[in-house]
Short mmCIF file of C-alpha atoms and ligand atoms in Angstrom, two decimals:
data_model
loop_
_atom_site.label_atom_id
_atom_site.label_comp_id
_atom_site.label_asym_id
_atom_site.label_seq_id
_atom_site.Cartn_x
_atom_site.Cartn_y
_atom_site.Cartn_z
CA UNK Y 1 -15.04 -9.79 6.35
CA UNK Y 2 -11.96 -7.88 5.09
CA UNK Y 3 -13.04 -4.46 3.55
CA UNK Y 4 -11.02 -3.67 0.29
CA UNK Y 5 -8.44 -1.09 -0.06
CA UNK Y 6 -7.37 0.78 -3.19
CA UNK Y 7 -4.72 2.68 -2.26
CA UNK Y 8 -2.98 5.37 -5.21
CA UNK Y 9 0.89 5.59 -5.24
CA UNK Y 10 1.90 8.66 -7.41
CA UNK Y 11 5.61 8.46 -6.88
CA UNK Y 12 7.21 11.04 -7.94
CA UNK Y 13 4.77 12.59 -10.01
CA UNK Y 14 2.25 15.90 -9.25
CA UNK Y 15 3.16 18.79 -7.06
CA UNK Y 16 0.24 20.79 -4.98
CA UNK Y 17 -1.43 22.43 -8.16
CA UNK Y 18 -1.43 18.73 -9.79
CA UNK Y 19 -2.57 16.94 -6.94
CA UNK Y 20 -5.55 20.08 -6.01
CA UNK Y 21 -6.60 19.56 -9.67
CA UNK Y 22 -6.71 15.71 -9.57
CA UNK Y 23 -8.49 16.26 -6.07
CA UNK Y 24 -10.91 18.31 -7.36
CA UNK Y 25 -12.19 16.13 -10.23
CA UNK Y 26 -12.19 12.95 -8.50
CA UNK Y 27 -13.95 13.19 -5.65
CA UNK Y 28 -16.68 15.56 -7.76
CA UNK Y 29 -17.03 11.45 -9.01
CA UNK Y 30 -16.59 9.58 -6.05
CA UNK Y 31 -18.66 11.77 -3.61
CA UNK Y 32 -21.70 10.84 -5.96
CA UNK Y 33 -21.99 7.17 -4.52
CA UNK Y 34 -20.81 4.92 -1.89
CA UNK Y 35 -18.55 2.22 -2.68
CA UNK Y 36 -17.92 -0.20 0.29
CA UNK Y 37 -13.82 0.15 -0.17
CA UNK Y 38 -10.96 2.21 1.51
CA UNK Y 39 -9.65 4.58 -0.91
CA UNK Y 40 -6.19 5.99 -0.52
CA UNK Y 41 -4.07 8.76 -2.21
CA UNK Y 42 -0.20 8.78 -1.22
CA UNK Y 43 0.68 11.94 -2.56
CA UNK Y 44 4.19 13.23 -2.89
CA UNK Y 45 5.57 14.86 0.45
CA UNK Y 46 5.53 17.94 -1.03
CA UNK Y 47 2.02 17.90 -1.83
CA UNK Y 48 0.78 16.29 1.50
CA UNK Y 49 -0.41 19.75 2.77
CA UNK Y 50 -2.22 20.39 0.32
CA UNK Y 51 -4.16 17.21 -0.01
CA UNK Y 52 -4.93 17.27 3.57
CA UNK Y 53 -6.53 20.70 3.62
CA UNK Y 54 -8.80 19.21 0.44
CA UNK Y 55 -9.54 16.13 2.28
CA UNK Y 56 -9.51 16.63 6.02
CA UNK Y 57 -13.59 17.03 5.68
CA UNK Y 58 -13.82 14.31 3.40
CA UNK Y 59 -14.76 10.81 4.73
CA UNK Y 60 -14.22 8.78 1.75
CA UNK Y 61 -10.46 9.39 0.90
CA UNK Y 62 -7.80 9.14 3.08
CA UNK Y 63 -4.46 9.74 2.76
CA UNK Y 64 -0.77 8.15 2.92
CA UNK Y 65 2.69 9.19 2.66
CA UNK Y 66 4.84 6.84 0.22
CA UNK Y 67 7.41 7.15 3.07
CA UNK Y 68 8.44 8.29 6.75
CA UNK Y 69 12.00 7.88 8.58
CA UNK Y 70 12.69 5.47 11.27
CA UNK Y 71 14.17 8.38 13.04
CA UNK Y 72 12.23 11.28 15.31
CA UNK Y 73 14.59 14.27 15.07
CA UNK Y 74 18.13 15.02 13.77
CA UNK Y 75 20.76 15.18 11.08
CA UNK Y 76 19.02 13.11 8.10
CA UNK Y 77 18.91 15.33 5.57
CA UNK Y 78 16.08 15.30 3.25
CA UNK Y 79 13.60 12.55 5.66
CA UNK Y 80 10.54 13.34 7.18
CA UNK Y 81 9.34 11.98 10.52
CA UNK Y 82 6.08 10.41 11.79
CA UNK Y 83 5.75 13.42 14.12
CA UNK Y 84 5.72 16.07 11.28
CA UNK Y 85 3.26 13.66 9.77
CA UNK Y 86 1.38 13.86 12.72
CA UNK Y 87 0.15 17.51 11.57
CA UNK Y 88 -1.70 16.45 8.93
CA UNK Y 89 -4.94 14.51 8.15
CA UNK Y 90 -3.07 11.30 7.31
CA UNK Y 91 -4.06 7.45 8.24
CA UNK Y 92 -1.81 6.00 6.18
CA UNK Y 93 2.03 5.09 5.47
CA UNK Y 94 3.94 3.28 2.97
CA UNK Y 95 6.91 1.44 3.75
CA UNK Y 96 9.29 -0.50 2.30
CA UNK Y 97 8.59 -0.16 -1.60
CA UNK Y 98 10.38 -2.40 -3.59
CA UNK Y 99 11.54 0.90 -5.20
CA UNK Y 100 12.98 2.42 -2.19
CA UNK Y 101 14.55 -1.11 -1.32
CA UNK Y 102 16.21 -1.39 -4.50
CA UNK Y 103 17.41 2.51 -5.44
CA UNK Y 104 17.92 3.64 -1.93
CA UNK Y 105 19.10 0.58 -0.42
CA UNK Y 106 16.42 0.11 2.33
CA UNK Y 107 16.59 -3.34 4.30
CA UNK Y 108 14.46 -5.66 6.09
CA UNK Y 109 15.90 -3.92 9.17
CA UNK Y 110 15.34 -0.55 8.13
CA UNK Y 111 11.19 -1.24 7.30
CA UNK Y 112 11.21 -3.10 10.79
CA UNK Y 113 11.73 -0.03 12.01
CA UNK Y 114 9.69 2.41 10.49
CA UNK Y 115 6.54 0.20 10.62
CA UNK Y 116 7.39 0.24 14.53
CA UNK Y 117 7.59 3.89 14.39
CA UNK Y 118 4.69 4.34 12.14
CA UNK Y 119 2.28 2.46 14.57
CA UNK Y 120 4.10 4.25 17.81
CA UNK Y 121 2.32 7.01 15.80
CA UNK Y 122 -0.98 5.12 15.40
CA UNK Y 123 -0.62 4.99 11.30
CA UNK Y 124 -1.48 1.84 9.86
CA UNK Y 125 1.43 0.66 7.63
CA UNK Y 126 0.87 -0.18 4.02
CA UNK Y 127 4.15 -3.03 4.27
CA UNK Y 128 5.06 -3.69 0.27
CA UNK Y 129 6.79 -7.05 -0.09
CA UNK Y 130 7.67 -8.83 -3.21
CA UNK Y 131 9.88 -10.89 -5.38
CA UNK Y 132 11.75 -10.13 -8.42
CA UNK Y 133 11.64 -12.08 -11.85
CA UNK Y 134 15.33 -13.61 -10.95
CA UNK Y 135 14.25 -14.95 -7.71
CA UNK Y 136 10.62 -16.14 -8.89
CA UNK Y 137 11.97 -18.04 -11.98
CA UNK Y 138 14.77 -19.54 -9.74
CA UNK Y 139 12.00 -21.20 -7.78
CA UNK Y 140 13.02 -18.76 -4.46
CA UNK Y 141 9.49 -16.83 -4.87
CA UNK Y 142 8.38 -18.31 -1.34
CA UNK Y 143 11.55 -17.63 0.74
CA UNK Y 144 11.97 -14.13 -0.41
CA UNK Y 145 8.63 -13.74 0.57
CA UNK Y 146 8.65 -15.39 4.14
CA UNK Y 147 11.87 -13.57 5.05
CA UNK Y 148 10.46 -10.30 4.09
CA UNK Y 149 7.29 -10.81 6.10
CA UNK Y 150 8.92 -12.35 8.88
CA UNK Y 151 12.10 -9.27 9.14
CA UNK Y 152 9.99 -7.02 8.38
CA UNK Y 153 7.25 -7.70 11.05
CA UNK Y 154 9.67 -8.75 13.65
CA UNK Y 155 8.69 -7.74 17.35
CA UNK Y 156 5.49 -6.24 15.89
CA UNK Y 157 2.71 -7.64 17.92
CA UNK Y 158 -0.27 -8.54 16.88
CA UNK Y 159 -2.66 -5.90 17.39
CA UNK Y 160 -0.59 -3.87 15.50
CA UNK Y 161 -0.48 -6.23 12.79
CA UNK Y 162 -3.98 -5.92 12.16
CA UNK Y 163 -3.88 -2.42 11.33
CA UNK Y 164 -1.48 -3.15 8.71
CA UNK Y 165 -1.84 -3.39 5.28
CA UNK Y 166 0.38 -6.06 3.29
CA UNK Y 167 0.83 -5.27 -0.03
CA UNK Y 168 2.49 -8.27 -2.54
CA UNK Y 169 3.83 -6.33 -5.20
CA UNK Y 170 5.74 -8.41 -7.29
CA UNK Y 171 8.64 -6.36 -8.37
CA UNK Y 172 8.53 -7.38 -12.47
CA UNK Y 173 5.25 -6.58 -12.76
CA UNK Y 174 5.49 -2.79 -11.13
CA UNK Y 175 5.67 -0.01 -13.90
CA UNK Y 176 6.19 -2.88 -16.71
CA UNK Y 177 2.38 -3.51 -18.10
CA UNK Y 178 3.26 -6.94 -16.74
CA UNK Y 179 0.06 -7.93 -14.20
CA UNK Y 180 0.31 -11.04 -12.88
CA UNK Y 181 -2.35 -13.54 -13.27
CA UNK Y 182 -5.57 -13.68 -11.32
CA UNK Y 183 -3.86 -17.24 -10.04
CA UNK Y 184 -0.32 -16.39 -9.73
CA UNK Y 185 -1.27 -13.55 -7.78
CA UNK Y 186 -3.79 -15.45 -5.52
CA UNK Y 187 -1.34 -18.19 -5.08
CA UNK Y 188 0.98 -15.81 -3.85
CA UNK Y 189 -1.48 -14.03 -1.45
CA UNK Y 190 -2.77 -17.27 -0.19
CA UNK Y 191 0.98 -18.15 0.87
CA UNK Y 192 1.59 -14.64 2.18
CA UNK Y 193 -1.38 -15.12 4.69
CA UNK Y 194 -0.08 -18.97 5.61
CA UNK Y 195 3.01 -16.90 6.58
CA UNK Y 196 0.94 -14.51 8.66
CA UNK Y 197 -0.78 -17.70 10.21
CA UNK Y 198 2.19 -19.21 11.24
CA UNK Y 199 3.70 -16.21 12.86
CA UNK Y 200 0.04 -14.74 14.81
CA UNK Y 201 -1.96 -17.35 14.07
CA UNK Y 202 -5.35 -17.92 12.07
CA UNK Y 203 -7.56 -15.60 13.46
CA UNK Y 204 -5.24 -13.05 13.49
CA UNK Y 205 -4.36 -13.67 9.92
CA UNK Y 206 -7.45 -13.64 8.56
CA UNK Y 207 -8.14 -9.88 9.72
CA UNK Y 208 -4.89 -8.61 7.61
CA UNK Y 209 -5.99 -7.30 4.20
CA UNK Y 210 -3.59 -8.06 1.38
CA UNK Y 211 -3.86 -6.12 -1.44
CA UNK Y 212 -2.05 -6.97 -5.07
CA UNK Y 213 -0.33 -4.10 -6.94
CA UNK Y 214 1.46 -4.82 -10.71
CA UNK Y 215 -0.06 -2.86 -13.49
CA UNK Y 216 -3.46 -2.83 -11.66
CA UNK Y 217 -5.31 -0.87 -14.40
CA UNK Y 218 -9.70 -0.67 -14.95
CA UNK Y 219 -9.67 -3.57 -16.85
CA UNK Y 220 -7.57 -6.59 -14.39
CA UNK Y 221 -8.91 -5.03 -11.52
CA UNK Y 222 -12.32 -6.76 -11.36
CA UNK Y 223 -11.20 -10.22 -11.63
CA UNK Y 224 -7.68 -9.59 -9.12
CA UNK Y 225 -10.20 -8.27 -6.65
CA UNK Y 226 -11.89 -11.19 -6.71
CA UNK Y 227 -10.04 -13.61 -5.59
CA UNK Y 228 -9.91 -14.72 -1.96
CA UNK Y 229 -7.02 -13.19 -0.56
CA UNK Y 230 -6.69 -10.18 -2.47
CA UNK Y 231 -8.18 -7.75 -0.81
CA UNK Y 232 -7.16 -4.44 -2.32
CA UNK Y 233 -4.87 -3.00 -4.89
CA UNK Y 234 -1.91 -0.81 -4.84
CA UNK Y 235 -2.13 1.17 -8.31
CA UNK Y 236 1.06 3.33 -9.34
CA UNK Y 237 0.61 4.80 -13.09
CA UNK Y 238 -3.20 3.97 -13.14
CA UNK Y 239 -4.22 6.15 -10.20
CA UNK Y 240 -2.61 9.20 -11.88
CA UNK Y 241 -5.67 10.27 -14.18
CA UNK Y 242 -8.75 10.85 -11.63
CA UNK Y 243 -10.76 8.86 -14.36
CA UNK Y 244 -8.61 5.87 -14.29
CA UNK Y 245 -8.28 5.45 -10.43
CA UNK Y 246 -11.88 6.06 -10.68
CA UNK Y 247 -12.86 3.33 -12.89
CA UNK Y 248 -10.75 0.93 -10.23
CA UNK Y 249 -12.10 1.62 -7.89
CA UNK Y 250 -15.96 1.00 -9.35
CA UNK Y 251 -14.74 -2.35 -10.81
CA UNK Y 252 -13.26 -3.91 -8.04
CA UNK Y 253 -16.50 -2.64 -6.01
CA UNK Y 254 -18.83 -4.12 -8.29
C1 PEP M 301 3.34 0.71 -7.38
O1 PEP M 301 3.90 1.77 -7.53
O2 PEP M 301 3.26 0.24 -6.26
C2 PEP M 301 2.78 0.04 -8.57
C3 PEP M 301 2.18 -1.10 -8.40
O3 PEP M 301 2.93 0.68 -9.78
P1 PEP M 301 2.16 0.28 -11.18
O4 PEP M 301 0.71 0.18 -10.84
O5 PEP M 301 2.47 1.42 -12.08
O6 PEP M 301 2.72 -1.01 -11.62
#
């Protein structure tokens, strides 16, 4: 049994004063009952600090960064490593957004390497894959998919495959309004865990949680959740009002 993960990416969007205040307010809700799902915030970098001072005594909400480097120490200006990570109260890490592979150019080759580096850290990887409209309506939907899963986990064994967390984000329905269907979506998870199957096998396969993220808002979440291989959602501009990411996180519980 695969427990569900709603996971919040805020992007670029609240600094510390934002993200206390949103803090604040939501878990006065979610501290009132017991949902059965992972819930995960991935702050800004800036406001990492201050999210893990509000929720290092928390057990409910954990917390990601939207990013780490595939590098330890050095001259990269502007990254962040795993080990500066490392000081906070942080379980979480997401890699390879289809945002950071299209604007800043990331590759298959680059994720490969910071999910390495995130596990060599012991954070579980939150590993976005997905196709664009182009390569779906040209009927390339399941290569782009199998080479992304299969560069992007290459040399990762399995046990540190289970502590990832795929997330099939088709890329036209990110930030558009766009959701995909209940079906297309399944359909797509179902063939993302084949992949899985073929590369660790079925038992292994069946562990990894896939969760959907596309205009996840309160009222798709429900019925995506329910399908048989979605196992979680990713939500970008619903999870930035504590009473949205809220209401998510109830329906896809109930
Ligand atoms: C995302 O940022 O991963 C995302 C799915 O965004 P949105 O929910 O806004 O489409």
């Amino acid at each position: 049994m695969r427990k569900p993960i709603i996971a919040a990416n805020w992007k670029l969007n609240k600094g510390p004063s934002s993200t206390e205040d949103f803090l604040r307010s939501f878990l006065s809700e979610v501290n009132k009952q017991s949902f059965g799902v992972d819930i995960v915030i991935a702050p800004s970098f800036v406001s990492l600090s201050k999210a893990s001072e509000l929720l290092s005594s928390e057990t409910k909400v954990q917390l990601a960064a939207q990013n780490v480097s595939e590098h330890d120490s050095g001259a990269y200006t502007g990254e962040v490593s795993v080990m500066m990570l490392k000081e906070l109260f942080l379980s979480y890490v997401i890699i390879g957004h289809s945002e950071r592979r299209a604007l800043y150019g990331e590759t298959d080759q680059v994720i490969n390497a910071k999910i390495k580096k995130a596990r060599e850290a012991n954070f579980r990887p939150i590993f976005c894959i997905g196709e664009t409209l182009e390569e779906r309506e040209s009927g390339k939907l399941e290569d782009v998919l199998r080479t992304q899963i299969t560069q992007g986990l290459l040399d990762i064994p399995e046990k540190d495959l289970t502590e990832t967390v795929v997330a099939y984000e088709p890329v036209w329905a990110i930030g558009t309004g766009v959701t995909a269907t209940s079906e297309q979506a399944q359909e797509a998870h179902a063939f993302v865990r084949s992949v899985l199957k073929d590369l660790y096998g079925e038992a292994a396969s069946q562990k990894v949680r896939i969760q959907y993220g596309g205009s996840v808002k309160p009222a798709n979440a429900k019925e995506l959740l329910s399908q048989p291989d979605i196992d979680g959602a990713l939500v970008g501009g619903a999870s930035l009002e504590p009473s949205s990411f809220f209401e998510i996180i109830r329906n896809s519980a109930e």
